[in-house]
Amino acid sequence: MKVKTIRTLPGINIKEREKLIYIACMDSEKECLTLIEKYIRISKFLGFYEVLVDFGHEDREYHIWLTYTIEEAALKVLQSLLQGINEKYIIDDVKSILEKLWYRDILDFAEESGIPSIILENNSIQLGYGVNSTTLSEDKFLKEYKGNLSTLKKSITLNNNGNIPIISVTGTNGKTTTVRLIFKVLQKLGYKAGLASTGGIFIHERNIKNGDTTGFYSAREVLKHPEVEAAVLETARGGILKKGLGYKNSSAAVITSLSEDHIGMYGINDLYSLAKVKTTILKALSPSGKIIILAIPILYDMVDSKENLCLFHIKKNEIIKEHISSGGEALYIEDNSLIYFIKGSFLNLGDIRTVEFTHKGISSGNIKNIMAAIGAVSAIHHNISDIFNALKDIPCNLYSNPGRQNIFHLGKFKLILDYGHNSEAFKEVYSIAQGLNPEFITGIIAAPGDRQDRYIIELGSISAEYCSKIFIREQVDLRGRVHGECAELIKRGVIEKGFPAHRLKVIFDEREALREAMESSVINEVIVLFTQCINEIIPVVNKYIEENTKESIIII
């Protein structure tokens, strides 16, 4: 068989269950069905009653979803079948594998008891998460518990059944900023928190890993740390689709936003399909867990129970009005005040313009991120005033929120650095630039190559509406595009809006584009750079500062 992919999804996934194997193959339907039949038959001989969850055909591929009980056993069965090995030999091989799994009965006990478990790399297992966990090796199990499951059951005590507060955040825009806010608030409130995000993994005050850490294994990395009292997990679309969720029994699930730029990727063909992926995090909530979502129809309609639902939006829209009338929670802005309707009462938390993170109230995106953070933290810490006070003086700068709405005052002009890479983010950041009352706005723009042409063109069109001058650059990772292709699509969007050609320039290198923009800047100009490479950009800014202004050098 021509198999393109075999992938296990240990965590809850888009099929709304744990422990699935996904297979993508290029063969005939008959061959696929034969593989499925043999897998189920062999599994039954081994004592596992596996089932076919889904089977479909799309893009000249067959897509198979099967259950599994033990990952090593299931993979061995499938790989052996694909190699044409006799079924009897497969059964014997897998039995040999199973005999070596000393922790099999312990994991069954944990699952029956509602205790989360993690298989560790050193042939050990962890029962529970963070501070409420215990680690077992085969040697420890034999020495301390005599290798007896009954003795283990009687002896082991796990606070809260091994669970700790977990807050999971997903969405198209705002998720990184929101998890950073939640993490800092929890620290201020006295929790030893762990964070997995686009900016890396942090355990309390320590950065233990850099990079984009928003998937299954990153969540597990946080939950494995024995000092973590509460976990904050940025949960990206890619991670959900590849391995499922790396946790269960969360205290709060947050969906910050939903927009179209990921359509056309990983089989997501419309906004509903994208919403379906994002709402996977709702399936991992504990029975008492809270849902916090942006108050828009497509998300609101996908939440089955509105009982423990908190909505947020800048405006008190019709969805919020209806939700409040039924006694539901909601956050919104009214006359510049942040209102939280909770437990039947309207709490006026104060003037949103006094919250430093909002850039004096001009950042609607950060206002929504603050609302989401308050709703999420309130799921585990019930004093709302404490939460709001902890938020009030957090700055949105390079140190607390690197690469997201960082504003620098550099003599005659201002520079905004932002990670934005879709239409919603572009409009938000340009709106902030307008809120600074500039004479001119200059945009330095690029687009991810794995987006559809229309979304790349749109970024040029949006920039043409806001900017007096535009530099088009290109990302280092072309994501399947040829050199210059994205730049040409963006340019098309700019030109189609009638933007003057003499104010448009293509400079592929991001650093060169920024240098030229700063050198050619005028008094009261705002330069907006959409960047994913803060560490490469700051030295360029520092060199300009050193040569042209009396400002302090930026340190990262």
Coordinates of C-alpha atoms in Angstrom, one line a residue:
M1 CA 0.0 0.0 0.0
K2 CA 1.1 3.6 -0.7
V3 CA 0.7 5.1 2.8
K4 CA 1.4 8.8 3.0
T5 CA 0.9 9.2 6.8
I6 CA 0.4 7.2 9.9
R7 CA 0.0 9.4 13.0
T8 CA -1.2 8.8 16.5
L9 CA -3.3 11.3 18.2
P10 CA -3.1 10.5 22.0
G11 CA -5.0 13.6 23.1
I12 CA -8.6 14.8 22.4
N13 CA -8.8 15.8 18.8
I14 CA -11.2 16.9 16.1
K15 CA -13.0 13.6 16.3
E16 CA -13.7 14.5 19.9
R17 CA -12.0 11.5 21.5
E18 CA -8.6 10.3 22.7
K19 CA -6.3 7.7 21.3
L20 CA -6.8 7.6 17.6
I21 CA -4.6 6.6 14.7
Y22 CA -4.9 8.6 11.5
I23 CA -3.8 7.0 8.2
A24 CA -3.7 8.8 4.9
C25 CA -3.2 6.4 1.9
M26 CA -3.2 6.6 -1.9
D27 CA -4.5 3.1 -2.7
S28 CA -7.9 1.9 -3.7
E29 CA -10.8 1.8 -1.3
K30 CA -10.7 -2.0 -1.3
E31 CA -7.1 -2.1 -0.1
C32 CA -7.8 0.5 2.6
L33 CA -10.8 -1.6 3.9
T34 CA -8.7 -4.7 3.9
L35 CA -6.1 -2.9 6.1
I36 CA -8.8 -1.8 8.5
E37 CA -10.3 -5.2 8.7
K38 CA -7.0 -6.9 9.5
Y39 CA -6.1 -4.3 12.1
I40 CA -9.3 -4.8 13.9
R41 CA -9.1 -8.6 13.7
I42 CA -5.5 -8.7 15.0
S43 CA -6.3 -6.2 17.8
K44 CA -9.2 -8.4 18.9
F45 CA -6.8 -11.4 19.2
L46 CA -4.6 -9.3 21.4
G47 CA -7.6 -8.3 23.7
F48 CA -8.2 -4.9 22.2
Y49 CA -11.6 -4.0 20.7
E50 CA -10.7 -1.3 18.3
V51 CA -13.2 0.4 15.9
L52 CA -13.2 2.4 12.8
V53 CA -14.2 6.0 13.7
D54 CA -14.2 7.6 10.3
F55 CA -13.3 6.8 6.7
G56 CA -13.4 9.2 3.8
H57 CA -11.9 10.2 0.5
E58 CA -10.6 13.7 -0.3
D59 CA -7.9 15.2 -2.5
R60 CA -7.1 11.8 -4.1
E61 CA -6.4 10.3 -0.7
Y62 CA -8.3 8.0 1.7
H63 CA -8.4 9.2 5.3
I64 CA -8.8 6.5 8.0
W65 CA -9.4 7.1 11.7
L66 CA -9.1 4.1 14.0
T67 CA -9.0 3.7 17.8
Y68 CA -6.1 2.3 19.6
T69 CA -5.5 1.2 23.2
I70 CA -1.7 1.0 23.5
E71 CA 0.2 3.1 21.0
E72 CA 3.3 0.8 20.6
A73 CA 1.0 -2.2 19.9
A74 CA -1.2 -0.4 17.4
L75 CA 1.7 1.0 15.5
K76 CA 3.5 -2.3 15.4
V77 CA 0.4 -4.0 14.0
L78 CA -0.1 -1.4 11.2
Q79 CA 3.5 -1.2 10.2
S80 CA 3.8 -5.0 10.1
L81 CA 0.7 -5.3 8.0
L82 CA 2.1 -2.7 5.5
Q83 CA 5.3 -4.8 5.3
G84 CA 3.2 -7.9 4.4
I85 CA 4.2 -9.8 7.6
N86 CA 2.0 -12.8 8.4
E87 CA -0.7 -12.1 11.0
K88 CA 0.5 -14.9 13.3
Y89 CA 4.0 -13.4 13.5
I90 CA 2.5 -10.0 14.1
I91 CA 0.5 -11.2 17.1
D92 CA 3.5 -12.9 18.6
D93 CA 5.6 -9.8 18.2
V94 CA 3.0 -7.5 19.7
K95 CA 2.5 -9.9 22.7
S96 CA 6.2 -9.7 23.3
I97 CA 6.0 -5.9 23.3
L98 CA 3.0 -6.0 25.7
E99 CA 4.8 -8.2 28.2
K100 CA 7.5 -5.5 28.6
L101 CA 5.0 -2.8 29.5
W102 CA 5.2 -3.0 33.3
Y103 CA 2.9 0.0 33.7
R104 CA -0.1 -1.2 31.6
D105 CA -2.4 -2.0 34.6
I106 CA -1.4 1.2 36.4
L107 CA -2.5 3.3 33.4
D108 CA -5.8 1.4 33.3
F109 CA -6.3 2.1 37.0
A110 CA -5.5 5.8 36.4
E111 CA -7.9 6.1 33.6
E112 CA -10.7 4.4 35.5
S113 CA -10.0 6.7 38.5
G114 CA -9.9 10.0 36.4
I115 CA -6.2 10.5 37.2
P116 CA -4.3 12.0 34.2
S117 CA -1.1 10.2 33.2
I118 CA 1.9 10.8 31.1
I119 CA 4.3 8.2 29.7
L120 CA 7.9 9.5 30.2
E121 CA 10.9 9.0 28.0
N122 CA 12.8 6.9 30.5
N123 CA 10.3 4.1 30.7
S124 CA 8.7 5.8 33.7
I125 CA 5.2 7.1 34.1
Q126 CA 3.7 10.2 35.8
L127 CA 0.4 10.1 37.5
G128 CA -1.2 13.5 37.8
Y129 CA 0.1 16.9 36.7
G130 CA 2.5 19.4 38.2
V131 CA 2.6 19.7 42.0
N132 CA -0.2 17.1 42.3
S133 CA 1.8 14.4 40.5
T134 CA 4.0 11.4 41.4
T135 CA 6.5 9.6 39.2
L136 CA 6.8 5.8 39.0
S137 CA 9.6 3.8 37.6
E138 CA 9.5 0.0 37.3
D139 CA 12.2 -0.2 40.0
K140 CA 10.2 2.0 42.3
F141 CA 7.0 0.1 41.7
L142 CA 8.7 -3.2 42.5
K143 CA 10.5 -1.9 45.6
E144 CA 8.0 0.4 47.2
Y145 CA 4.8 -1.4 46.1
K146 CA 6.1 -4.9 45.6
G147 CA 4.9 -4.7 42.0
N148 CA 1.3 -5.0 43.3
L149 CA -1.4 -2.8 41.9
S150 CA -3.6 -3.2 45.0
T151 CA -0.8 -2.0 47.2
L152 CA -0.3 1.0 44.9
K153 CA -4.0 1.9 45.0
K154 CA -4.0 1.8 48.8
S155 CA -0.8 3.8 49.2
I156 CA -1.0 6.5 46.6
T157 CA -2.6 9.8 47.5
L158 CA -2.9 12.5 44.8
N159 CA -4.4 15.9 45.7
N160 CA -7.4 16.8 43.5
N161 CA -7.0 13.4 41.8
G162 CA -3.7 14.6 40.3
N163 CA -5.2 17.5 38.5
I164 CA -4.1 21.2 38.6
P165 CA -5.8 24.3 37.2
I166 CA -5.2 24.4 33.4
I167 CA -6.2 27.3 31.2
S168 CA -6.1 26.6 27.5
V169 CA -6.2 29.4 24.9
T170 CA -6.8 29.2 21.2
G171 CA -8.0 31.5 18.4
T172 CA -6.7 33.1 15.2
N173 CA -5.4 36.3 16.8
G174 CA -4.6 37.2 20.4
K175 CA -3.8 33.8 21.8
T176 CA -0.1 34.5 22.6
T177 CA -0.8 37.9 24.2
T178 CA -3.7 36.4 26.2
V179 CA -1.7 33.5 27.6
R180 CA 1.1 35.9 28.5
L181 CA -1.4 38.1 30.4
I182 CA -2.9 35.1 32.2
F183 CA 0.6 33.8 33.1
K184 CA 1.7 37.2 34.6
V185 CA -1.6 37.6 36.5
L186 CA -1.3 34.1 38.0
Q187 CA 2.2 34.9 39.1
K188 CA 1.1 38.2 40.7
L189 CA -1.6 36.3 42.5
G190 CA 0.9 33.9 44.0
Y191 CA 0.7 30.9 41.8
K192 CA 3.8 29.1 40.5
A193 CA 2.6 28.9 36.9
G194 CA 3.9 27.2 33.8
L195 CA 3.4 28.6 30.3
A196 CA 3.6 27.0 26.8
S197 CA 3.3 29.6 24.0
T198 CA 4.6 30.8 20.7
G199 CA 7.4 32.5 22.6
G200 CA 8.6 29.4 24.4
I201 CA 8.0 27.4 27.6
F202 CA 8.3 29.1 31.0
I203 CA 8.2 27.5 34.4
H204 CA 7.6 30.3 36.9
E205 CA 10.5 32.7 36.3
R206 CA 12.6 30.4 34.1
N207 CA 12.5 30.2 30.3
I208 CA 13.3 26.5 29.7
K209 CA 12.7 26.4 26.0
N210 CA 12.5 28.9 23.1
G211 CA 10.5 28.6 19.9
D212 CA 6.9 27.9 18.9
T213 CA 5.7 25.6 21.7
T214 CA 2.0 25.4 21.2
G215 CA 1.3 21.7 20.6
F216 CA 0.8 18.4 22.4
Y217 CA 4.4 17.8 23.6
S218 CA 4.8 21.4 24.8
A219 CA 1.7 21.1 26.9
R220 CA 3.1 17.9 28.4
E221 CA 6.4 19.6 29.1
V222 CA 4.7 22.1 31.3
L223 CA 2.5 19.5 33.0
K224 CA 5.5 17.3 33.8
H225 CA 7.2 19.9 36.0
P226 CA 6.6 19.0 39.7
E227 CA 6.6 22.7 40.8
V228 CA 3.8 23.9 38.5
E229 CA 0.6 24.8 40.4
A230 CA -1.3 26.1 37.4
A231 CA -0.7 25.7 33.7
V232 CA -1.4 28.2 30.9
L233 CA -1.3 26.6 27.4
E234 CA -1.5 28.3 24.1
T235 CA -3.1 25.7 21.8
A236 CA -2.6 26.2 18.1
R237 CA -4.6 24.8 15.2
G238 CA -1.6 22.8 13.9
G239 CA -1.1 21.1 17.2
I240 CA -4.7 20.1 17.6
L241 CA -4.7 18.6 14.1
K242 CA -1.4 16.8 14.4
K243 CA -1.5 15.1 17.8
G244 CA -4.6 16.3 19.6
L245 CA -4.6 18.1 23.0
G246 CA -1.7 17.4 25.4
Y247 CA -3.9 17.7 28.5
K248 CA -7.4 17.0 29.9
N249 CA -9.6 18.3 32.7
S250 CA -8.9 21.9 32.1
S251 CA -10.4 24.7 34.3
A252 CA -10.9 27.2 31.5
A253 CA -11.0 27.1 27.7
V254 CA -10.6 30.4 25.8
I255 CA -11.2 31.2 22.1
T256 CA -9.9 34.7 21.4
S257 CA -11.0 35.2 17.8
L258 CA -11.8 33.6 14.5
S259 CA -10.8 34.8 11.1
E260 CA -10.3 33.2 7.6
D261 CA -6.6 33.3 6.9
H262 CA -6.1 29.6 7.7
I263 CA -8.7 28.5 5.3
G264 CA -7.4 26.1 2.6
M265 CA -4.9 24.5 5.0
Y266 CA -5.0 21.0 6.5
G267 CA -8.4 20.4 5.0
I268 CA -10.0 23.5 6.5
N269 CA -12.2 24.8 3.7
D270 CA -14.5 27.3 5.5
L271 CA -14.9 29.3 8.7
Y272 CA -17.2 26.6 10.2
S273 CA -14.4 23.9 9.7
L274 CA -11.9 26.2 11.4
A275 CA -14.3 26.9 14.3
K276 CA -14.8 23.2 14.7
V277 CA -11.0 22.7 15.1
K278 CA -10.8 25.6 17.6
T279 CA -13.7 24.3 19.7
T280 CA -11.9 21.0 20.2
I281 CA -10.5 22.6 23.4
L282 CA -14.0 22.7 24.9
K283 CA -14.1 18.9 24.8
A284 CA -11.2 18.7 27.3
L285 CA -12.9 20.8 30.0
S286 CA -13.6 19.4 33.5
P287 CA -17.3 19.2 34.3
S288 CA -17.1 22.5 36.2
G289 CA -14.8 24.2 33.7
K290 CA -15.5 27.6 32.3
I291 CA -15.7 28.6 28.6
I292 CA -14.6 32.1 27.6
I293 CA -15.2 33.1 23.9
L294 CA -15.5 36.1 21.7
A295 CA -19.2 37.0 21.4
I296 CA -19.6 36.3 17.7
P297 CA -22.4 34.1 16.3
I298 CA -20.3 31.2 14.8
L299 CA -18.6 30.6 18.2
Y300 CA -21.7 31.1 20.3
D301 CA -23.7 28.7 18.3
M302 CA -21.1 26.0 18.6
V303 CA -21.2 26.0 22.4
D304 CA -23.8 23.4 23.4
S305 CA -24.3 24.5 27.0
K306 CA -24.4 28.2 27.9
E307 CA -24.4 27.4 31.7
N308 CA -20.8 28.1 32.4
L309 CA -20.1 30.4 29.5
C310 CA -18.4 33.8 29.7
L311 CA -18.6 36.1 26.6
F312 CA -16.5 39.1 25.8
H313 CA -16.5 41.9 23.2
I314 CA -15.8 45.6 22.9
K315 CA -19.5 46.3 22.5
K316 CA -22.5 45.0 24.3
N317 CA -23.8 43.4 21.2
E318 CA -27.1 41.4 20.8
I319 CA -25.4 38.1 21.7
I320 CA -24.2 39.6 25.0
K321 CA -27.5 41.2 25.8
E322 CA -29.3 37.9 25.3
H323 CA -26.7 36.0 27.3
I324 CA -26.9 38.5 30.2
S325 CA -30.7 38.4 30.2
S326 CA -30.4 34.7 30.9
G327 CA -28.0 35.3 33.8
G328 CA -24.8 34.5 31.8
E329 CA -21.4 36.1 32.3
A330 CA -20.0 38.7 30.0
L331 CA -17.4 41.5 29.7
Y332 CA -17.7 44.6 27.5
I333 CA -16.9 48.3 27.4
E334 CA -19.5 50.9 28.2
D335 CA -18.5 54.6 28.3
N336 CA -14.8 53.6 28.4
S337 CA -15.5 51.5 31.5
L338 CA -14.8 47.8 31.6
I339 CA -18.0 46.0 32.7
Y340 CA -18.1 42.4 34.0
F341 CA -21.6 41.0 34.5
I342 CA -21.1 38.0 36.8
K343 CA -23.4 36.2 39.3
G344 CA -26.3 38.6 38.4
S345 CA -24.3 41.8 39.1
F346 CA -22.7 44.5 37.0
L347 CA -19.1 45.1 38.2
N348 CA -17.5 48.3 36.9
L349 CA -13.8 47.5 37.0
G350 CA -12.7 50.9 35.9
D351 CA -11.7 53.1 33.0
I352 CA -10.0 50.9 30.4
R353 CA -7.8 53.8 29.3
T354 CA -6.0 53.6 32.6
V355 CA -4.9 50.0 31.9
E356 CA -1.4 50.4 30.5
F357 CA -1.6 47.3 28.3
T358 CA -4.3 49.0 26.1
H359 CA -2.1 51.9 25.0
K360 CA -4.5 54.3 26.7
G361 CA -7.5 52.5 25.3
I362 CA -6.6 52.7 21.5
S363 CA -5.8 48.9 21.2
S364 CA -9.2 47.2 20.8
G365 CA -7.3 43.9 20.4
N366 CA -5.6 44.2 23.7
I367 CA -8.8 45.2 25.4
K368 CA -10.3 42.0 24.2
N369 CA -7.2 40.0 25.3
I370 CA -7.6 41.6 28.8
M371 CA -11.2 40.6 28.9
A372 CA -10.4 37.0 28.0
A373 CA -7.7 36.9 30.6
I374 CA -10.0 38.2 33.4
G375 CA -12.7 35.6 32.4
A376 CA -10.1 32.8 32.4
V377 CA -8.4 33.6 35.6
S378 CA -11.7 34.0 37.4
A379 CA -12.3 30.3 36.8
I380 CA -9.7 29.5 39.4
H381 CA -9.4 32.8 41.4
H382 CA -12.7 34.3 42.3
N383 CA -11.8 37.7 43.5
I384 CA -12.3 39.8 40.4
S385 CA -10.8 43.0 41.9
D386 CA -7.6 41.1 42.6
I387 CA -7.4 40.0 39.0
F388 CA -8.1 43.4 37.6
N389 CA -5.6 45.1 39.9
A390 CA -2.9 42.5 38.9
L391 CA -3.5 43.4 35.2
K392 CA -3.6 47.2 35.5
D393 CA 0.1 48.0 35.5
I394 CA 1.3 45.3 33.1
P395 CA 2.9 47.1 30.1
C396 CA 2.6 45.9 26.5
N397 CA 6.3 46.3 25.8
L398 CA 9.2 44.2 24.5
Y399 CA 9.8 42.5 27.8
S400 CA 6.2 41.6 28.8
N401 CA 4.8 40.9 25.4
P402 CA 7.6 40.7 22.8
G403 CA 6.6 41.2 19.2
R404 CA 3.0 42.1 19.9
Q405 CA 2.1 45.8 19.7
N406 CA 5.4 47.1 20.9
I407 CA 5.6 50.9 20.4
F408 CA 9.0 52.7 20.5
H409 CA 9.3 56.5 20.5
L410 CA 12.5 57.2 18.5
G411 CA 12.9 60.9 18.3
K412 CA 11.0 62.3 15.4
F413 CA 9.1 59.1 14.6
K414 CA 7.5 56.1 16.4
L415 CA 8.0 52.5 15.5
I416 CA 5.4 49.7 16.1
L417 CA 6.6 46.1 16.0
D418 CA 3.9 43.4 15.7
Y419 CA 3.6 39.8 14.8
G420 CA 0.4 40.4 12.7
H421 CA 0.1 38.3 9.5
N422 CA -3.6 38.4 8.6
S423 CA -6.2 41.0 7.7
E424 CA -7.7 41.3 11.3
A425 CA -4.2 41.9 12.8
F426 CA -3.2 44.4 10.1
K427 CA -6.4 46.5 10.6
E428 CA -5.9 46.4 14.4
V429 CA -2.3 47.6 14.3
Y430 CA -2.9 50.2 11.7
S431 CA -5.8 51.5 13.8
I432 CA -3.4 51.8 16.8
A433 CA -1.0 53.7 14.5
Q434 CA -3.9 56.1 13.6
G435 CA -4.6 56.5 17.3
L436 CA -1.1 58.0 17.8
N437 CA -2.2 60.9 15.6
P438 CA 0.6 60.8 13.0
E439 CA 1.3 62.9 10.0
F440 CA 2.2 59.7 8.0
I441 CA 2.0 56.0 8.4
T442 CA 4.6 53.7 6.8
G443 CA 4.0 50.0 6.5
I444 CA 6.7 47.3 6.2
I445 CA 4.7 44.2 5.2
A446 CA 5.0 40.6 4.3
A447 CA 2.8 37.5 4.2
P448 CA 3.1 33.8 5.1
G449 CA 3.5 31.8 1.9
D450 CA 1.1 29.0 2.9
R451 CA -2.0 31.3 2.8
Q452 CA -4.3 31.4 -0.2
D453 CA -3.5 34.1 -2.8
R454 CA -6.6 36.2 -2.0
Y455 CA -5.5 36.6 1.7
I456 CA -2.0 37.7 0.7
I457 CA -3.4 40.2 -1.9
E458 CA -5.7 41.5 0.8
L459 CA -2.8 42.5 3.1
G460 CA -1.6 44.8 0.3
S461 CA -5.1 46.3 -0.1
I462 CA -5.4 47.0 3.6
S463 CA -2.0 48.6 3.8
A464 CA -2.8 50.8 0.9
E465 CA -5.9 52.2 2.8
Y466 CA -3.9 53.2 5.8
C467 CA -0.3 54.0 4.6
S468 CA 1.4 56.9 2.9
K469 CA 4.4 54.8 2.1
I470 CA 4.8 51.0 1.8
F471 CA 7.8 48.7 1.9
I472 CA 7.1 45.1 0.8
R473 CA 9.5 42.5 2.2
E474 CA 9.6 38.8 2.1
Q475 CA 9.8 36.2 4.9
V476 CA 12.8 34.0 5.2
D477 CA 10.6 30.9 5.3
L478 CA 8.8 31.0 1.9
R479 CA 6.4 28.1 3.0
G480 CA 6.2 26.6 -0.5
R481 CA 6.3 29.8 -2.5
V482 CA 9.1 30.7 -5.0
H483 CA 11.2 33.8 -4.2
G484 CA 9.3 37.0 -4.8
E485 CA 5.9 35.4 -5.3
C486 CA 4.4 36.7 -2.1
A487 CA 5.8 40.1 -2.7
E488 CA 4.2 40.3 -6.1
L489 CA 0.8 39.2 -4.7
I490 CA 1.0 41.9 -2.0
K491 CA 2.1 44.5 -4.6
R492 CA -0.9 43.6 -6.7
G493 CA -3.2 44.3 -3.8
V494 CA -1.5 47.7 -3.2
I495 CA -1.6 48.7 -6.8
E496 CA -5.2 47.7 -7.3
K497 CA -6.2 50.3 -4.6
G498 CA -4.6 53.0 -6.7
F499 CA -1.7 53.5 -4.4
P500 CA 1.0 55.8 -5.9
A501 CA 3.8 53.7 -7.4
H502 CA 6.6 56.1 -6.2
R503 CA 5.6 55.5 -2.6
L504 CA 5.9 51.7 -2.9
K505 CA 9.2 49.8 -2.7
V506 CA 10.0 46.1 -2.7
I507 CA 13.0 45.3 -0.4
F508 CA 13.1 41.6 0.3
D509 CA 15.4 41.7 3.3
E510 CA 13.5 42.8 6.4
R511 CA 16.4 44.5 8.0
E512 CA 17.2 46.5 4.9
A513 CA 13.6 47.6 4.6
L514 CA 13.5 48.8 8.2
R515 CA 16.8 50.7 7.9
E516 CA 15.6 52.6 4.8
A517 CA 12.2 53.3 6.4
M518 CA 13.9 54.8 9.5
E519 CA 16.5 56.7 7.6
S520 CA 13.8 58.3 5.3
S521 CA 11.3 59.0 8.2
V522 CA 9.9 62.4 8.8
I523 CA 8.6 64.2 11.9
N524 CA 5.5 62.6 13.5
E525 CA 5.6 59.5 11.3
V526 CA 4.6 56.1 12.5
I527 CA 6.4 53.1 11.0
V528 CA 4.6 49.8 11.3
L529 CA 6.8 46.7 10.9
F530 CA 5.0 43.3 10.9
T531 CA 7.7 40.9 11.9
Q532 CA 8.3 37.4 13.2
C533 CA 12.0 38.0 13.8
I534 CA 12.3 40.3 16.8
N535 CA 15.8 39.1 17.7
E536 CA 17.1 40.2 14.2
I537 CA 15.2 43.5 14.2
I538 CA 16.2 44.9 17.6
P539 CA 19.9 45.2 16.6
V540 CA 18.9 47.3 13.6
V541 CA 16.8 49.5 15.8
N542 CA 19.7 49.8 18.3
K543 CA 22.1 50.8 15.6
Y544 CA 19.8 53.6 14.4
I545 CA 19.3 54.8 18.0
E546 CA 23.1 54.8 18.5
E547 CA 23.7 56.9 15.4
N548 CA 20.7 59.2 15.3
T549 CA 19.0 59.8 18.7
K550 CA 19.6 60.2 22.4
E551 CA 17.3 57.4 23.3
S552 CA 18.4 54.4 25.4
I553 CA 19.6 51.3 23.6
I554 CA 16.9 48.5 23.7
I555 CA 18.1 45.4 25.5
I556 CA 16.6 42.0 25.0

